[in-house]
PDB file of C-alpha atoms in Angstrom:
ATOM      1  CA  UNK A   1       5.602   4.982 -14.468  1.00 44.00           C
ATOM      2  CA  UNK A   2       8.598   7.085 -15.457  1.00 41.00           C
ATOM      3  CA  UNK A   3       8.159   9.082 -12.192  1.00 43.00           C
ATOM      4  CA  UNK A   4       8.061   5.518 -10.304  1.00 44.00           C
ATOM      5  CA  UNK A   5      11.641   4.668 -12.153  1.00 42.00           C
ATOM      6  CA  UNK A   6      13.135   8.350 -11.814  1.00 41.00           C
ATOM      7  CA  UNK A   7      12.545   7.622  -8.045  1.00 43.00           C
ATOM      8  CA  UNK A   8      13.854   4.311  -8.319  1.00 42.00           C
ATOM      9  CA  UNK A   9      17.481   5.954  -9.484  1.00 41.00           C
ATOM     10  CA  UNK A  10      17.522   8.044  -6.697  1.00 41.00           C
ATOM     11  CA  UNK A  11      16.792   5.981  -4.405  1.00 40.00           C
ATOM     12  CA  UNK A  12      19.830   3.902  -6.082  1.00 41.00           C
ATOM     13  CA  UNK A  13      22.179   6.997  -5.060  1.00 39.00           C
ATOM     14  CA  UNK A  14      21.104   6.901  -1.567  1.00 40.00           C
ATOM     15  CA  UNK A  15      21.592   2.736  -1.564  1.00 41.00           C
ATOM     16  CA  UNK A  16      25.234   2.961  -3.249  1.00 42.00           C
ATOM     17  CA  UNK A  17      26.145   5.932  -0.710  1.00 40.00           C
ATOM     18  CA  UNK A  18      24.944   3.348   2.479  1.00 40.00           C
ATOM     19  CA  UNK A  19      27.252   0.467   0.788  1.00 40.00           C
ATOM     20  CA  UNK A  20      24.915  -1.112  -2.070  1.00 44.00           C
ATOM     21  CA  UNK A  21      26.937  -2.414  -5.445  1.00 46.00           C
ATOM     22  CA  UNK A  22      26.087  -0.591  -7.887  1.00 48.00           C
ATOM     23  CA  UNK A  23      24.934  -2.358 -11.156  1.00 53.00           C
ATOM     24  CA  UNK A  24      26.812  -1.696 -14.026  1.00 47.00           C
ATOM     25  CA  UNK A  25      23.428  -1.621 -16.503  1.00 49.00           C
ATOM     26  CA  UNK A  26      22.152   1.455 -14.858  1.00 49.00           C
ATOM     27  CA  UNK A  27      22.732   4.147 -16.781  1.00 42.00           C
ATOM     28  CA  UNK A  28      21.749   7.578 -18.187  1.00 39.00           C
ATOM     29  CA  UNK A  29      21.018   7.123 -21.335  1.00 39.00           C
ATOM     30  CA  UNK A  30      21.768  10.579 -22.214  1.00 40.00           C
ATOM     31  CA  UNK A  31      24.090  11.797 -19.857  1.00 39.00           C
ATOM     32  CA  UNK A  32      25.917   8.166 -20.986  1.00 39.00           C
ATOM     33  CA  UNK A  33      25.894   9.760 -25.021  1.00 38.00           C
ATOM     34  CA  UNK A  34      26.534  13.344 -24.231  1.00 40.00           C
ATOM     35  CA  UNK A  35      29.918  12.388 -22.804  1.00 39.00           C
ATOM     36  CA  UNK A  36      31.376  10.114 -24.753  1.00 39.00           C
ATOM     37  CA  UNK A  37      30.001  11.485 -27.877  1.00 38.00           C
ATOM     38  CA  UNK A  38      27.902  14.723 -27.956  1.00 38.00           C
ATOM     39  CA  UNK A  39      29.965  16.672 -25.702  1.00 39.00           C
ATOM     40  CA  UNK A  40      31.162  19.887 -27.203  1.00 38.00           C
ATOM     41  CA  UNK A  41      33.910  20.073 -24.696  1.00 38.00           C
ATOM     42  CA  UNK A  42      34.875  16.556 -25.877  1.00 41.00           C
ATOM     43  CA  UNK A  43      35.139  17.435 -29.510  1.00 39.00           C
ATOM     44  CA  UNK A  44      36.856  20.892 -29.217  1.00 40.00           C
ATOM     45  CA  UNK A  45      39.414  18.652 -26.968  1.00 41.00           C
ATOM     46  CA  UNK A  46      39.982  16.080 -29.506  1.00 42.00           C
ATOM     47  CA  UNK A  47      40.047  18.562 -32.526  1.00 43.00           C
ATOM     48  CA  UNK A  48      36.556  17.267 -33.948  1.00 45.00           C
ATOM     49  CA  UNK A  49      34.206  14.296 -33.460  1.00 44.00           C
ATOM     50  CA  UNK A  50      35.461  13.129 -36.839  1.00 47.00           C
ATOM     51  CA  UNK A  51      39.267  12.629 -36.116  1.00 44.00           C
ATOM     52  CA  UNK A  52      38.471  11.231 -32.956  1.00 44.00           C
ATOM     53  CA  UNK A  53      36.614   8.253 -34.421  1.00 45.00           C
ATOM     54  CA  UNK A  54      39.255   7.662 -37.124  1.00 46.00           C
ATOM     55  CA  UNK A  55      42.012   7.644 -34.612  1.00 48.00           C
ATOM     56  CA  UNK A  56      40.713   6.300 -32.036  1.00 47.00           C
ATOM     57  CA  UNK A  57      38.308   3.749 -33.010  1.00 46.00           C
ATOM     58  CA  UNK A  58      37.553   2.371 -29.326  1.00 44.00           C
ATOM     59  CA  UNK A  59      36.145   5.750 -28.437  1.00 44.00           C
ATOM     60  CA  UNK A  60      33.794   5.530 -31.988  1.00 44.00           C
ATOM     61  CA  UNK A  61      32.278   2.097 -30.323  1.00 44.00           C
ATOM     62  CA  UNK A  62      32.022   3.446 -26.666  1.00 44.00           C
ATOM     63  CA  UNK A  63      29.243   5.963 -27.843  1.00 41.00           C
ATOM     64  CA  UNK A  64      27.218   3.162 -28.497  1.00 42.00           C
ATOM     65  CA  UNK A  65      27.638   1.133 -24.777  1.00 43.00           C
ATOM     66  CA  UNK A  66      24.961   3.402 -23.019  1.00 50.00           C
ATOM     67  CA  UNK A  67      22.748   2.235 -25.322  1.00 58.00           C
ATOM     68  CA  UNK A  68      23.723  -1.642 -24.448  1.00 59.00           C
ATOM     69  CA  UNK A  69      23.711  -0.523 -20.894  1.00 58.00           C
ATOM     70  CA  UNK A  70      20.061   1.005 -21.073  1.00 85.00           C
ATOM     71  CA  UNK A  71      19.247  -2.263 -22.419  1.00 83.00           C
ATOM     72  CA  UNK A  72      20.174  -4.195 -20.073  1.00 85.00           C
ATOM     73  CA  UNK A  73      18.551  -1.613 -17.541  1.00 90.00           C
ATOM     74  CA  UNK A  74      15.151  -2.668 -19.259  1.00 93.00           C
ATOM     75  CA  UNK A  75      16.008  -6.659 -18.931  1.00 94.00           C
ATOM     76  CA  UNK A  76      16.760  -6.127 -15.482  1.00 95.00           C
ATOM     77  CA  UNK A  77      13.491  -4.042 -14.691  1.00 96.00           C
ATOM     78  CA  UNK A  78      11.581  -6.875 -16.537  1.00 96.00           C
ATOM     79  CA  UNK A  79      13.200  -9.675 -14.275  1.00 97.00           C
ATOM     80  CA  UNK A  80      12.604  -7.647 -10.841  1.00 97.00           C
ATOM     81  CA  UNK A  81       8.719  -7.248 -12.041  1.00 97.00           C
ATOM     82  CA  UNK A  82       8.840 -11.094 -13.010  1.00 97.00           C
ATOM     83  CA  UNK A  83      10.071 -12.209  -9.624  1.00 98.00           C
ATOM     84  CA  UNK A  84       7.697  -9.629  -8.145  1.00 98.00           C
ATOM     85  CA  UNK A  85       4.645 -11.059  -9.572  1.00 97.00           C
ATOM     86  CA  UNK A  86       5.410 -14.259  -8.490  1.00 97.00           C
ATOM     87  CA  UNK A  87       5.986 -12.624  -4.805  1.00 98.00           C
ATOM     88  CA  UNK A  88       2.927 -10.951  -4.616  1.00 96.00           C
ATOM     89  CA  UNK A  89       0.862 -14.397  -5.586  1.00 95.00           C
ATOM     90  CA  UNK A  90       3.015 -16.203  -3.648  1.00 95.00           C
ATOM     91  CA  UNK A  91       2.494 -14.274  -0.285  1.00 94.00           C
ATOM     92  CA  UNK A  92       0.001 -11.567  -1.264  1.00 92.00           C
ATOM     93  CA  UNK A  93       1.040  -7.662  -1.576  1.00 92.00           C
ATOM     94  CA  UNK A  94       0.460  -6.862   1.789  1.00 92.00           C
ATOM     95  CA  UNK A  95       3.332  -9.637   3.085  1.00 94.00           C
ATOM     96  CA  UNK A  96       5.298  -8.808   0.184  1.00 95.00           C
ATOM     97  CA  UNK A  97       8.852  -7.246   0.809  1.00 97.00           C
ATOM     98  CA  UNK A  98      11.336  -5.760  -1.142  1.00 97.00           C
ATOM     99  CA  UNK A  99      14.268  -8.154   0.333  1.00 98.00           C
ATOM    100  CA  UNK A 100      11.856 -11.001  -0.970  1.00 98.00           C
ATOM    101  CA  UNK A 101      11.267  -9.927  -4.171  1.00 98.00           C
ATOM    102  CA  UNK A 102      15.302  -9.584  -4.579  1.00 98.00           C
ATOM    103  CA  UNK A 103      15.705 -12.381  -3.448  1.00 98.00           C
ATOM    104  CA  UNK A 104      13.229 -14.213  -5.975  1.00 98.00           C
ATOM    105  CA  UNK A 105      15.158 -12.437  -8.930  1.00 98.00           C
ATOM    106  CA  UNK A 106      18.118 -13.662  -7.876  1.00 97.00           C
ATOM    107  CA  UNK A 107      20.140 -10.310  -6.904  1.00 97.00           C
ATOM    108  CA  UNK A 108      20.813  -8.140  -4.083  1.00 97.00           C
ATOM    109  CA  UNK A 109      18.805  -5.554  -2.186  1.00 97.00           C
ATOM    110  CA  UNK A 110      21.079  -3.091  -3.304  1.00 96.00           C
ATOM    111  CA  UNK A 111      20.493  -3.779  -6.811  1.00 96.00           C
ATOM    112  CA  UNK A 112      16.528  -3.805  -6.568  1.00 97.00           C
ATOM    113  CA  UNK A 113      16.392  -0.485  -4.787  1.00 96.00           C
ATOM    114  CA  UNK A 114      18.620   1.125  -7.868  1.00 95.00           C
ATOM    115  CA  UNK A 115      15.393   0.805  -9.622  1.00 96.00           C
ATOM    116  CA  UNK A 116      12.966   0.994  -7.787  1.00 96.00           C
ATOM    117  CA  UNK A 117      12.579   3.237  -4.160  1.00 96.00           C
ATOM    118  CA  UNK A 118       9.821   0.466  -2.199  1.00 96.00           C
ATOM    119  CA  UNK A 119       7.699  -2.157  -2.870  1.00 95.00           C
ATOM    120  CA  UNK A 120       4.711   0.319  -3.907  1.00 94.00           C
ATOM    121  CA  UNK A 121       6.558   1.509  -6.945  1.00 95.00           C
ATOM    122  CA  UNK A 122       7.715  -2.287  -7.965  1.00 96.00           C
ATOM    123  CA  UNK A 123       3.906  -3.218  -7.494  1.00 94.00           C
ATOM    124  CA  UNK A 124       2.842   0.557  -9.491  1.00 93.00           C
ATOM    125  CA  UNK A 125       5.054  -0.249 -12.741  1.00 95.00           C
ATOM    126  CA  UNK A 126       3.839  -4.082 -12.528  1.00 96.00           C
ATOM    127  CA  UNK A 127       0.001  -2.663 -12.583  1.00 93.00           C
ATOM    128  CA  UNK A 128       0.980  -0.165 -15.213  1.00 93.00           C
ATOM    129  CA  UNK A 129       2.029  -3.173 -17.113  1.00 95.00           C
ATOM    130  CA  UNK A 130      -1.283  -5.765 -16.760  1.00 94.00           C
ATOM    131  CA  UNK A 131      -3.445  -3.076 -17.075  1.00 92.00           C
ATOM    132  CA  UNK A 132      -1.838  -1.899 -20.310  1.00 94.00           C
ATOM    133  CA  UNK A 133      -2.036  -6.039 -21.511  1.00 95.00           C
ATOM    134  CA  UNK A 134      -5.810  -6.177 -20.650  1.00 93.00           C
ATOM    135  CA  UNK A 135      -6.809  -3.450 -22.283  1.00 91.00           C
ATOM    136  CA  UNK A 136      -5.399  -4.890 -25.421  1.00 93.00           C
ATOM    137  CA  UNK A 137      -7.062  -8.012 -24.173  1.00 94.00           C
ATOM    138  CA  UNK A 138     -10.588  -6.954 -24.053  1.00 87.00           C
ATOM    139  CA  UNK A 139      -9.844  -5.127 -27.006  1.00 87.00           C
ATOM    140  CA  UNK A 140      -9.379  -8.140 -28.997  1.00 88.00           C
ATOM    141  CA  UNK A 141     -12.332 -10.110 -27.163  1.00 90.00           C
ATOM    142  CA  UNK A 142     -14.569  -7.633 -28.069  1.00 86.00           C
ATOM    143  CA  UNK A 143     -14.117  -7.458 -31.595  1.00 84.00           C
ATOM    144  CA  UNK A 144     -17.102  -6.084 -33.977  1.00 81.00           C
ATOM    145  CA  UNK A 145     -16.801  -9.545 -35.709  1.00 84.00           C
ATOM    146  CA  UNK A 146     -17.799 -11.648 -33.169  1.00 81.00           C
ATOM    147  CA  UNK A 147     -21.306 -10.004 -32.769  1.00 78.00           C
ATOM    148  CA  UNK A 148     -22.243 -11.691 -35.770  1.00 82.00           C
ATOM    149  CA  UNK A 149     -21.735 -15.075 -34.395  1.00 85.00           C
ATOM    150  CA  UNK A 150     -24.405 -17.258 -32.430  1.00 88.00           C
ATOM    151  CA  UNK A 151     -24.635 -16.782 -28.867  1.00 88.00           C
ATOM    152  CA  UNK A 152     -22.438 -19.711 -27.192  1.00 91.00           C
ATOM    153  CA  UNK A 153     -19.759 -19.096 -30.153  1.00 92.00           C
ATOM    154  CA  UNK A 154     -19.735 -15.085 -29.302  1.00 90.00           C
ATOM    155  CA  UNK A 155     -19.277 -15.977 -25.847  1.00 93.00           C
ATOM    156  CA  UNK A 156     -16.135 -18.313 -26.798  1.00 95.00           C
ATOM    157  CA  UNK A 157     -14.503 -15.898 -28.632  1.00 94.00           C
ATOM    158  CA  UNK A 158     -15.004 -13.281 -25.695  1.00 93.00           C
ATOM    159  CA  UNK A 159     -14.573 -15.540 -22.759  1.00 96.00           C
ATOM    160  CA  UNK A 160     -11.549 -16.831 -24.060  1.00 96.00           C
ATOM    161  CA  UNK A 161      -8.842 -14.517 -24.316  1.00 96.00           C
ATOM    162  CA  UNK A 162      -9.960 -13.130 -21.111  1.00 96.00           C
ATOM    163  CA  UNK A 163      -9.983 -16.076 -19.008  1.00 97.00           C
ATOM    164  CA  UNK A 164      -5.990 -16.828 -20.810  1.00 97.00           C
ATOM    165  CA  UNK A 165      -5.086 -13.281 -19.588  1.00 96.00           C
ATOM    166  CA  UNK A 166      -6.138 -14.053 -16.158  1.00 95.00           C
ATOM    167  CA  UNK A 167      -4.808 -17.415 -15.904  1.00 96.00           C
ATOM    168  CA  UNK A 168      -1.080 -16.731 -17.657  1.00 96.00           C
ATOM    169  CA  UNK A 169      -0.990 -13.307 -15.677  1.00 96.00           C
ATOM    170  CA  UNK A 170      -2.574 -14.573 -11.261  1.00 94.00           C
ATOM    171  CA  UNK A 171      -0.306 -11.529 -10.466  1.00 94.00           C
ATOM    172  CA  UNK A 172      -3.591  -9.403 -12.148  1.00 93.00           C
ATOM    173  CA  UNK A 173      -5.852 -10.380  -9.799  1.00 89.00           C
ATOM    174  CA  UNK A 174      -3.911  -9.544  -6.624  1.00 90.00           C
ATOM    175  CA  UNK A 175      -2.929  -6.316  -8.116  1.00 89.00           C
ATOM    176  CA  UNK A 176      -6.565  -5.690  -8.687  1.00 85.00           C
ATOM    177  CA  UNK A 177      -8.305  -6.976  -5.820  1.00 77.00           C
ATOM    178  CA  UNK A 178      -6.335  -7.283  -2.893  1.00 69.00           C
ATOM    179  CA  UNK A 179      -5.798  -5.324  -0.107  1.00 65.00           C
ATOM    180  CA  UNK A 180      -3.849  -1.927   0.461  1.00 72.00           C
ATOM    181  CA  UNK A 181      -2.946  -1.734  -3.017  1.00 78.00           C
ATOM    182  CA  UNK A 182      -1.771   1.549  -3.821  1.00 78.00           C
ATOM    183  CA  UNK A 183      -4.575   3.602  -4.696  1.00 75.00           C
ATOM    184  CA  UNK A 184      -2.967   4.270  -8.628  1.00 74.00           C
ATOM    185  CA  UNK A 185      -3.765   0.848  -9.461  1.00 81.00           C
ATOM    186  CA  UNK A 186      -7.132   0.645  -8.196  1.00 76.00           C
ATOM    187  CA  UNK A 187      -8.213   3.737  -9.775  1.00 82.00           C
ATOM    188  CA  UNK A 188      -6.813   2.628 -12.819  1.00 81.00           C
ATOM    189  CA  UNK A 189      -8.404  -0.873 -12.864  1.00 80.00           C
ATOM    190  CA  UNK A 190     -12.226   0.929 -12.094  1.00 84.00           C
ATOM    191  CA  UNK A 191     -11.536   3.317 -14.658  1.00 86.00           C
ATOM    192  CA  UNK A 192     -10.985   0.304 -16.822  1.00 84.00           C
ATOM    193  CA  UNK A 193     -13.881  -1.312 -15.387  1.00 86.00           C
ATOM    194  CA  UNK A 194     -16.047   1.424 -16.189  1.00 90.00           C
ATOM    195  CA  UNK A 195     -15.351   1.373 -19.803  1.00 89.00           C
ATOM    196  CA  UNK A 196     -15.420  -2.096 -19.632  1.00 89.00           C
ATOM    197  CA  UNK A 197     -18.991  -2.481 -18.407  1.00 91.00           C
ATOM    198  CA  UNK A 198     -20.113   0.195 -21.141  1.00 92.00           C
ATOM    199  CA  UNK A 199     -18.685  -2.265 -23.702  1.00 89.00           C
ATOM    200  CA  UNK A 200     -20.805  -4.919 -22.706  1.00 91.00           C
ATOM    201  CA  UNK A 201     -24.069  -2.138 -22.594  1.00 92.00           C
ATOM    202  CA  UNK A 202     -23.428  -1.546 -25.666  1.00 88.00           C
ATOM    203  CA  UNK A 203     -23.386  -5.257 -27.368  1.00 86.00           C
ATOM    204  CA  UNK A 204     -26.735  -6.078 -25.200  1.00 89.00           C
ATOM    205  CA  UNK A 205     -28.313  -2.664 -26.522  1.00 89.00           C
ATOM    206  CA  UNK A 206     -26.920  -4.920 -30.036  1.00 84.00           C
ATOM    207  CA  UNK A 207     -28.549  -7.768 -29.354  1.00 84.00           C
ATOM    208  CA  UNK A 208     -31.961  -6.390 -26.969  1.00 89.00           C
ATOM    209  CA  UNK A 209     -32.494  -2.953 -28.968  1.00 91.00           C
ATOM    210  CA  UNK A 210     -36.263  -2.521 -27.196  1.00 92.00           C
ATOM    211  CA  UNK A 211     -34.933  -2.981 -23.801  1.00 94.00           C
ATOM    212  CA  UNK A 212     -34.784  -0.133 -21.763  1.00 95.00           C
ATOM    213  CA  UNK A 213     -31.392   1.064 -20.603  1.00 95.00           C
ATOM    214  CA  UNK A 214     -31.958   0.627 -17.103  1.00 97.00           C
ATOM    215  CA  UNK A 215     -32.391  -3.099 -17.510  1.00 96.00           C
ATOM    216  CA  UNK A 216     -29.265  -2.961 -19.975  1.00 96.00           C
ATOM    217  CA  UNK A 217     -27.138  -1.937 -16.689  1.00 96.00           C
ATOM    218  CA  UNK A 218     -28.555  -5.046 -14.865  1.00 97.00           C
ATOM    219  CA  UNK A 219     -28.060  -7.413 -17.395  1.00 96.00           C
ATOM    220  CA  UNK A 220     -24.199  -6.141 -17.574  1.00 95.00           C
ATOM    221  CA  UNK A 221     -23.452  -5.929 -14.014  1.00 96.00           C
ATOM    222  CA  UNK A 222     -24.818  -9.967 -13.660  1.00 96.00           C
ATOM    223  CA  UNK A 223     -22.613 -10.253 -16.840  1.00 95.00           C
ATOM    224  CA  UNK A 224     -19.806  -8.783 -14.767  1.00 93.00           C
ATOM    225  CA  UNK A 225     -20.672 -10.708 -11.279  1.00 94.00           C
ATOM    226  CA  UNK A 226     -21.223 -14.110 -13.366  1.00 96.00           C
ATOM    227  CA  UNK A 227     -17.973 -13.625 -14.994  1.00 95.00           C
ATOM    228  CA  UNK A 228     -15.888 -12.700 -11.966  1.00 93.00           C
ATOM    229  CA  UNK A 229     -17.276 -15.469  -9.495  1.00 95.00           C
ATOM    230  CA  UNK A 230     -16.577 -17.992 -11.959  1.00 97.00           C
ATOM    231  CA  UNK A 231     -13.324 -17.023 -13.029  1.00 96.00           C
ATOM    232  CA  UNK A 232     -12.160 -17.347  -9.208  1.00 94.00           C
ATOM    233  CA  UNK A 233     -13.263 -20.710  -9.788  1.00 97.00           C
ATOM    234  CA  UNK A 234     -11.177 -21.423 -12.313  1.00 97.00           C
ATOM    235  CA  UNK A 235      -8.187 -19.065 -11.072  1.00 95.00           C
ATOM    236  CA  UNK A 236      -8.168 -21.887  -8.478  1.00 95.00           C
ATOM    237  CA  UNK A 237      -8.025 -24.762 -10.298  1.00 96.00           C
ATOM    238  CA  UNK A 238      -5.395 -26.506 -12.565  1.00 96.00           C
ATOM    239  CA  UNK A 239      -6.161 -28.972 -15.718  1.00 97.00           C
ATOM    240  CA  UNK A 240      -8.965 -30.486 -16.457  1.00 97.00           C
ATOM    241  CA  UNK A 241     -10.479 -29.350 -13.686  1.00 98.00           C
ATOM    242  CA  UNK A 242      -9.558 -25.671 -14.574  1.00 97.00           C
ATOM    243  CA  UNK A 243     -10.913 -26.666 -17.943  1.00 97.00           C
ATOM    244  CA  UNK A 244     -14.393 -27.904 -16.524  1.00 98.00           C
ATOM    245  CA  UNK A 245     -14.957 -24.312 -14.786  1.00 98.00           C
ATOM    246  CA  UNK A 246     -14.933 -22.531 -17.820  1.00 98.00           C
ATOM    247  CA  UNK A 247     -17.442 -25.056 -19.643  1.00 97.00           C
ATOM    248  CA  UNK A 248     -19.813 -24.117 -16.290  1.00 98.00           C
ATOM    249  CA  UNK A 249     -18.745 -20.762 -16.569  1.00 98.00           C
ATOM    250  CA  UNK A 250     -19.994 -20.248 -20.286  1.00 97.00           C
ATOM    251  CA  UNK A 251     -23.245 -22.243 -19.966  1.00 97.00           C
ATOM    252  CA  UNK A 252     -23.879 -20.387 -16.708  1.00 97.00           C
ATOM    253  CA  UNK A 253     -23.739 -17.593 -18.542  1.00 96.00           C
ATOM    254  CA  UNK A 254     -25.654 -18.941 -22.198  1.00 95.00           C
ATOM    255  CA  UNK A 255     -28.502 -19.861 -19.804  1.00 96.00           C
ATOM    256  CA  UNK A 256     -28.812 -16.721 -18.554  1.00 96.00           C
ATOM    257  CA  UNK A 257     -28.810 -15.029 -21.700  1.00 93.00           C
ATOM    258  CA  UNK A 258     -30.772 -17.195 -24.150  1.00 92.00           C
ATOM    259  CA  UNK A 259     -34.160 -16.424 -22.533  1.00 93.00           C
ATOM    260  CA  UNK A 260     -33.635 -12.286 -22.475  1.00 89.00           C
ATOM    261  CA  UNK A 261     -31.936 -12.663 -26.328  1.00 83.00           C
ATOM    262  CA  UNK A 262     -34.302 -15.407 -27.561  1.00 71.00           C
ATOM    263  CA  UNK A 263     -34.040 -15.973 -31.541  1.00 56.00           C
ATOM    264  CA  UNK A 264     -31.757 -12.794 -32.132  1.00 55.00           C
ATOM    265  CA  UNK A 265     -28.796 -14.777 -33.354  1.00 51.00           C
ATOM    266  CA  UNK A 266     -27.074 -11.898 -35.234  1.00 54.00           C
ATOM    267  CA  UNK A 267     -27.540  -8.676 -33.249  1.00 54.00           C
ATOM    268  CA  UNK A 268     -28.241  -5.123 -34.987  1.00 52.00           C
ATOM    269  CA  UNK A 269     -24.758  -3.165 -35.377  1.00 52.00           C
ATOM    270  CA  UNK A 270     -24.057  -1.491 -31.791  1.00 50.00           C
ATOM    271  CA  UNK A 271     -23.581   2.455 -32.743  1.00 51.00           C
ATOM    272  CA  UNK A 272     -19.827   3.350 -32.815  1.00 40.00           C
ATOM    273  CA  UNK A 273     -18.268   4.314 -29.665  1.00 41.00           C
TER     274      UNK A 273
END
């Protein structure tokens, strides 16, 4: 991602050269500090850092404005990804455009492309982003603790937090799943995937420790398929009726398992991964 904002700034030169106004918040951080404050040439000038600050106390308090104006580099970043996430669910990636997505947040073209270079690296730090929030989403549904519990309460406490993430975050799913995405972000969300699906193998090995691993992988992957099918469901829904897919959702997916885990209510520890 900092390759995707180092490309952004550049891109921000070319903008400003071609007539873009230039926001004030973007700044080098250290380039911002070095002059105003660790500049050798600036101290030998002044005859030391130290009687500079003491006599001129304005110049003590300007080494700490790139700081402010870094910060307010970050809050803008975090309102063009905002207004880009509701873009991209608005019209889908694909129809997505940068003058839209300045539009959304409210400021000019000029000032979106002093971040960011295109569209692909808005929708590249955005992925970054979810992907970094699910993982510490599954993270938390998967918790040791809750393979202790009885099957529809397990599947509460892991259903759950995962449908929330999908349903506070919609920009997730195009990100994910849609079209001409830019291949980082796919790769990224299989890898995930991946590890995902061996989380699940290894709660069913948990819970079914004499079934053999083949059947383990098929059990998951109808896990997986269940899960996604009924969370588009729900993803397209509001209220109660939102609410009533996920009550099909996790008795689709209690039926399926009661028969294959039967009377194993507490499942034997899965081995540490």
């Amino acid at each position: 991602m900092s390759e995707a904002r180092a490309k952004g700034t550049g891109g921000a030169r070319g903008t400003n050269g071609a007539g873009g106004a230039a926001d004030p918040s973007v700044t080098s951080g250290a380039g911002g500090a070095g002059g105003s404050a660790g500049s050798p040439l600036g101290a030998s000038s002044t005859g030391g850092a130290n009687s500079a600050s003491s006599a001129h106390p304005e110049a003590a308090a300007g080494a700490t404005r790139p700081r402010r104006r870094q910060a307010r580099g970050e809050a803008r970043i975090t309102q063009l990804l905002k207004a880009a996430a509701n873009v991209f669910c608005t019209t889908g990636y694909t129809a997505a455009s940068t003058n839209a997505i300045a539009r959304e947040a409210g400021v000019s073209p000029g000032t979106l492309y002093q971040f960011f270079p295109n569209k692909e690296a808005i929708a590249v730090e955005l992925g970054d982003q979810l992907l970094n929030r699910w993982r510490e989403t599954y993270g938390a549904a998967f918790l040791p603790d809750h393979l202790t519990l009885p099957l529809d309460r397990m599947l509460d406490a892991t259903l759950d937090p995962l449908i929330a993430f999908n349903c506070e975050n919609p920009a997730f799913t195009v990100l994910m799943h849609g079209s001409e995405i830019p291949g980082m972000i796919t790769q990224g969300h299989d890898a995930l995937h991946l590890t995902m699906l061996d989380r699940v193998e290894v709660i069913l090995r948990g819970y079914l420790p004499d079934t053999p691993p083949a059947q383990i992988t098929r059990i998951a992957n109808m896990i997986f398929i269940l899960f996604k099918g009924g969370l588009d469901l729900i993803m397209a829904h509001e209220g109660a009726e939102r609410d009533a897919y996920i009550g099909e959702l996790k008795t689709a997916l209690r039926r399926y398992l009661e028969p294959l885990v039967g009377d194993a209510v507490t499942p034997a520890p899965p081995n540490a991964r």
